Amino acid sequence: MRELDERAYRLQQQVDADMLQQLKLAGQQQQQAVSSPTKRQKAVNAAAAAAKEAELAERLEANMNELVKLSDEKLNIATQIYDYIDRHITKLDKDCKAFDAEIAKERQRLGLPPVEPTVGGGSVDTGGGGGKRKRKDGGGEQRKLTPEEQYQQALAMADPSEPKYCHCQRISFGEMIACENPDCPYEWFHFGCVGLTEENRPKGKWYCQLCRKQLKLK
């Protein structure tokens, strides 16, 4: 495509130059018609100008035809690219549906309840409360899963490279809370692993037991 653009650019420059030459030639003819002393000289000048005009006109026509040809070729390539991308997207959509079906079968095999599709593995709520942060999975109205069910559900859909959190060294699942110490080796903790529930959720900054000892906090 880039090569076609360069060829078209060079042709367009040649067309512009030839059109400018035609204008100059027309001006010269008018000037010679006035200044030529004899009819013979006028005839010679007119013949030379006509030959030059014919040459320019022929070259202009050839270059314009070539420009049209290049435009058609570029359009054809663009159409082929569009068709290729469209086929690729269609195939990708089919592969995604097949992957979703495999996940559903795996969840059924593990005895996990079906869930609505979600984007990513959960959401992080960074709203108010003195720096308190929490991490929890999305979902619609359904039976609240036990911590073990939440873990198995997250594990079934997790990427092999999913990072491990908490002192239990398991992946992210259910509600989680972050230690406010930026140097905390675990960063995030599962509510159940640190004895937290919806009822006793901390309202201010929270530090894990390890960091509380290191920072000598009460």
PDB file of C-alpha atoms in Angstrom, residues 52-189:
ATOM      1  CA  LYS A  52       4.175  20.526 -27.611  1.00  0.00           C
ATOM      2  CA  GLU A  53       0.524  20.704 -26.569  1.00  0.00           C
ATOM      3  CA  ALA A  54      -0.153  17.307 -28.130  1.00  0.00           C
ATOM      4  CA  GLU A  55       2.797  15.805 -26.236  1.00  0.00           C
ATOM      5  CA  LEU A  56       1.615  17.291 -22.935  1.00  0.00           C
ATOM      6  CA  ALA A  57      -1.981  16.204 -23.514  1.00  0.00           C
ATOM      7  CA  GLU A  58      -0.914  12.628 -24.296  1.00  0.00           C
ATOM      8  CA  ARG A  59       1.261  12.436 -21.186  1.00  0.00           C
ATOM      9  CA  LEU A  60      -1.467  13.957 -19.024  1.00  0.00           C
ATOM     10  CA  GLU A  61      -4.004  11.410 -20.233  1.00  0.00           C
ATOM     11  CA  ALA A  62      -1.610   8.516 -19.596  1.00  0.00           C
ATOM     12  CA  ASN A  63      -0.760   9.741 -16.093  1.00  0.00           C
ATOM     13  CA  MET A  64      -4.409  10.360 -15.203  1.00  0.00           C
ATOM     14  CA  ASN A  65      -5.325   6.852 -16.358  1.00  0.00           C
ATOM     15  CA  GLU A  66      -2.486   5.453 -14.254  1.00  0.00           C
ATOM     16  CA  LEU A  67      -3.731   7.404 -11.221  1.00  0.00           C
ATOM     17  CA  VAL A  68      -7.208   5.925 -11.657  1.00  0.00           C
ATOM     18  CA  LYS A  69      -5.668   2.456 -11.950  1.00  0.00           C
ATOM     19  CA  LEU A  70      -3.652   2.959  -8.765  1.00  0.00           C
ATOM     20  CA  SER A  71      -6.748   4.192  -6.918  1.00  0.00           C
ATOM     21  CA  ASP A  72      -8.670   1.082  -7.971  1.00  0.00           C
ATOM     22  CA  GLU A  73      -5.764  -1.105  -6.867  1.00  0.00           C
ATOM     23  CA  LYS A  74      -5.614   0.597  -3.457  1.00  0.00           C
ATOM     24  CA  LEU A  75      -9.369   0.170  -3.052  1.00  0.00           C
ATOM     25  CA  ASN A  76      -9.060  -3.522  -3.902  1.00  0.00           C
ATOM     26  CA  ILE A  77      -6.300  -4.016  -1.322  1.00  0.00           C
ATOM     27  CA  ALA A  78      -8.295  -2.145   1.335  1.00  0.00           C
ATOM     28  CA  THR A  79     -11.314  -4.356   0.612  1.00  0.00           C
ATOM     29  CA  GLN A  80      -9.181  -7.493   0.958  1.00  0.00           C
ATOM     30  CA  ILE A  81      -7.806  -6.264   4.290  1.00  0.00           C
ATOM     31  CA  TYR A  82     -11.319  -5.500   5.544  1.00  0.00           C
ATOM     32  CA  ASP A  83     -12.532  -8.965   4.520  1.00  0.00           C
ATOM     33  CA  TYR A  84      -9.554 -10.597   6.243  1.00  0.00           C
ATOM     34  CA  ILE A  85     -10.174  -8.684   9.489  1.00  0.00           C
ATOM     35  CA  ASP A  86     -13.883  -9.493   9.335  1.00  0.00           C
ATOM     36  CA  ARG A  87     -13.144 -13.216   8.937  1.00  0.00           C
ATOM     37  CA  HIS A  88     -10.627 -13.063  11.784  1.00  0.00           C
ATOM     38  CA  ILE A  89     -13.135 -11.355  14.114  1.00  0.00           C
ATOM     39  CA  THR A  90     -15.794 -13.927  13.230  1.00  0.00           C
ATOM     40  CA  LYS A  91     -13.383 -16.771  14.017  1.00  0.00           C
ATOM     41  CA  LEU A  92     -12.326 -15.098  17.263  1.00  0.00           C
ATOM     42  CA  ASP A  93     -15.973 -14.743  18.283  1.00  0.00           C
ATOM     43  CA  LYS A  94     -16.561 -18.453  17.657  1.00  0.00           C
ATOM     44  CA  ASP A  95     -13.445 -19.363  19.644  1.00  0.00           C
ATOM     45  CA  CYS A  96     -14.595 -17.197  22.567  1.00  0.00           C
ATOM     46  CA  LYS A  97     -18.010 -18.875  22.591  1.00  0.00           C
ATOM     47  CA  ALA A  98     -16.361 -22.298  22.514  1.00  0.00           C
ATOM     48  CA  PHE A  99     -14.092 -21.255  25.396  1.00  0.00           C
ATOM     49  CA  ASP A 100     -17.097 -20.044  27.420  1.00  0.00           C
ATOM     50  CA  ALA A 101     -18.770 -23.396  26.812  1.00  0.00           C
ATOM     51  CA  GLU A 102     -15.673 -25.229  28.080  1.00  0.00           C
ATOM     52  CA  ILE A 103     -15.637 -23.069  31.216  1.00  0.00           C
ATOM     53  CA  ALA A 104     -19.312 -23.833  31.820  1.00  0.00           C
ATOM     54  CA  LYS A 105     -18.622 -27.584  31.514  1.00  0.00           C
ATOM     55  CA  GLU A 106     -15.687 -27.333  33.919  1.00  0.00           C
ATOM     56  CA  ARG A 107     -17.779 -25.425  36.449  1.00  0.00           C
ATOM     57  CA  GLN A 108     -20.504 -28.037  36.168  1.00  0.00           C
ATOM     58  CA  ARG A 109     -17.924 -30.798  36.703  1.00  0.00           C
ATOM     59  CA  LEU A 110     -16.667 -29.048  39.848  1.00  0.00           C
ATOM     60  CA  GLY A 111     -20.214 -28.646  41.110  1.00  0.00           C
ATOM     61  CA  LEU A 112     -20.076 -24.862  41.030  1.00  0.00           C
ATOM     62  CA  PRO A 113     -23.182 -22.758  40.339  1.00  0.00           C
ATOM     63  CA  PRO A 114     -23.382 -20.960  36.995  1.00  0.00           C
ATOM     64  CA  VAL A 115     -22.548 -17.269  37.065  1.00  0.00           C
ATOM     65  CA  GLU A 116     -23.127 -14.374  34.735  1.00  0.00           C
ATOM     66  CA  PRO A 117     -20.106 -13.494  32.555  1.00  0.00           C
ATOM     67  CA  THR A 118     -17.919 -10.806  34.114  1.00  0.00           C
ATOM     68  CA  VAL A 119     -15.104  -8.642  32.793  1.00  0.00           C
ATOM     69  CA  GLY A 120     -11.863  -9.633  34.503  1.00  0.00           C
ATOM     70  CA  GLY A 121     -11.616 -11.541  37.774  1.00  0.00           C
ATOM     71  CA  GLY A 122     -13.357  -9.061  40.056  1.00  0.00           C
ATOM     72  CA  SER A 123     -13.522  -5.410  40.957  1.00  0.00           C
ATOM     73  CA  VAL A 124     -11.636  -3.175  43.319  1.00  0.00           C
ATOM     74  CA  ASP A 125     -13.544  -0.677  45.409  1.00  0.00           C
ATOM     75  CA  THR A 126     -11.381   2.261  46.407  1.00  0.00           C
ATOM     76  CA  GLY A 127     -14.224   4.310  47.867  1.00  0.00           C
ATOM     77  CA  GLY A 128     -14.008   6.309  51.111  1.00  0.00           C
ATOM     78  CA  GLY A 129     -13.439   5.147  54.658  1.00  0.00           C
ATOM     79  CA  GLY A 130     -10.055   6.583  55.583  1.00  0.00           C
ATOM     80  CA  GLY A 131      -8.065   4.775  52.964  1.00  0.00           C
ATOM     81  CA  LYS A 132      -9.847   1.433  53.412  1.00  0.00           C
ATOM     82  CA  ARG A 133      -9.836  -0.633  50.263  1.00  0.00           C
ATOM     83  CA  LYS A 134     -11.680  -3.794  49.400  1.00  0.00           C
ATOM     84  CA  ARG A 135     -11.719  -6.244  46.540  1.00  0.00           C
ATOM     85  CA  LYS A 136     -14.753  -8.318  45.714  1.00  0.00           C
ATOM     86  CA  ASP A 137     -16.209 -10.312  42.850  1.00  0.00           C
ATOM     87  CA  GLY A 138     -19.184  -8.938  40.958  1.00  0.00           C
ATOM     88  CA  GLY A 139     -22.398 -10.848  40.437  1.00  0.00           C
ATOM     89  CA  GLY A 140     -26.133 -10.653  40.319  1.00  0.00           C
ATOM     90  CA  GLU A 141     -28.725 -11.741  42.843  1.00  0.00           C
ATOM     91  CA  GLN A 142     -27.751 -15.307  43.788  1.00  0.00           C
ATOM     92  CA  ARG A 143     -26.949 -17.546  46.749  1.00  0.00           C
ATOM     93  CA  LYS A 144     -23.942 -16.282  48.657  1.00  0.00           C
ATOM     94  CA  LEU A 145     -21.059 -18.661  48.084  1.00  0.00           C
ATOM     95  CA  THR A 146     -18.950 -20.056  50.875  1.00  0.00           C
ATOM     96  CA  PRO A 147     -15.278 -19.004  50.944  1.00  0.00           C
ATOM     97  CA  GLU A 148     -14.246 -22.409  49.610  1.00  0.00           C
ATOM     98  CA  GLU A 149     -16.798 -22.183  46.772  1.00  0.00           C
ATOM     99  CA  GLN A 150     -15.567 -18.695  45.950  1.00  0.00           C
ATOM    100  CA  TYR A 151     -12.001 -19.985  45.836  1.00  0.00           C
ATOM    101  CA  GLN A 152     -12.890 -22.948  43.598  1.00  0.00           C
ATOM    102  CA  GLN A 153     -14.874 -20.632  41.310  1.00  0.00           C
ATOM    103  CA  ALA A 154     -11.962 -18.200  40.975  1.00  0.00           C
ATOM    104  CA  LEU A 155      -9.473 -21.056  40.559  1.00  0.00           C
ATOM    105  CA  ALA A 156     -11.479 -22.585  37.693  1.00  0.00           C
ATOM    106  CA  MET A 157     -11.321 -19.332  35.718  1.00  0.00           C
ATOM    107  CA  ALA A 158      -7.861 -18.165  36.795  1.00  0.00           C
ATOM    108  CA  ASP A 159      -4.925 -17.680  34.488  1.00  0.00           C
ATOM    109  CA  PRO A 160      -1.903 -19.894  35.289  1.00  0.00           C
ATOM    110  CA  SER A 161       0.114 -16.747  35.936  1.00  0.00           C
ATOM    111  CA  GLU A 162      -2.471 -15.311  38.371  1.00  0.00           C
ATOM    112  CA  PRO A 163      -0.553 -13.763  41.321  1.00  0.00           C
ATOM    113  CA  LYS A 164      -0.904 -15.191  44.849  1.00  0.00           C
ATOM    114  CA  TYR A 165      -1.971 -13.023  47.779  1.00  0.00           C
ATOM    115  CA  CYS A 166      -2.464 -13.280  51.542  1.00  0.00           C
ATOM    116  CA  HIS A 167      -0.453 -15.463  53.930  1.00  0.00           C
ATOM    117  CA  CYS A 168      -2.436 -18.434  52.595  1.00  0.00           C
ATOM    118  CA  GLN A 169      -0.799 -17.814  49.190  1.00  0.00           C
ATOM    119  CA  ARG A 170      -3.935 -18.335  47.141  1.00  0.00           C
ATOM    120  CA  ILE A 171      -5.324 -16.314  44.229  1.00  0.00           C
ATOM    121  CA  SER A 172      -7.785 -13.459  44.616  1.00  0.00           C
ATOM    122  CA  PHE A 173     -11.381 -14.456  45.399  1.00  0.00           C
ATOM    123  CA  GLY A 174     -14.293 -13.132  47.427  1.00  0.00           C
ATOM    124  CA  GLU A 175     -13.840  -9.982  49.451  1.00  0.00           C
ATOM    125  CA  MET A 176     -10.297  -8.863  50.112  1.00  0.00           C
ATOM    126  CA  ILE A 177      -8.653  -6.059  52.005  1.00  0.00           C
ATOM    127  CA  ALA A 178      -5.304  -4.404  51.337  1.00  0.00           C
ATOM    128  CA  CYS A 179      -2.645  -3.762  53.945  1.00  0.00           C
ATOM    129  CA  GLU A 180      -1.797  -0.063  54.064  1.00  0.00           C
ATOM    130  CA  ASN A 181       1.930  -0.797  54.393  1.00  0.00           C
ATOM    131  CA  PRO A 182       3.370  -0.289  50.863  1.00  0.00           C
ATOM    132  CA  ASP A 183       6.145  -2.783  51.717  1.00  0.00           C
ATOM    133  CA  CYS A 184       3.775  -5.528  52.848  1.00  0.00           C
ATOM    134  CA  PRO A 185       4.953  -8.845  51.323  1.00  0.00           C
ATOM    135  CA  TYR A 186       1.362 -10.073  50.846  1.00  0.00           C
ATOM    136  CA  GLU A 187      -0.468  -6.823  49.879  1.00  0.00           C
ATOM    137  CA  TRP A 188      -4.023  -8.243  49.807  1.00  0.00           C
ATOM    138  CA  PHE A 189      -5.755 -10.540  52.297  1.00  0.00           C
TER     139      PHE A 189
END
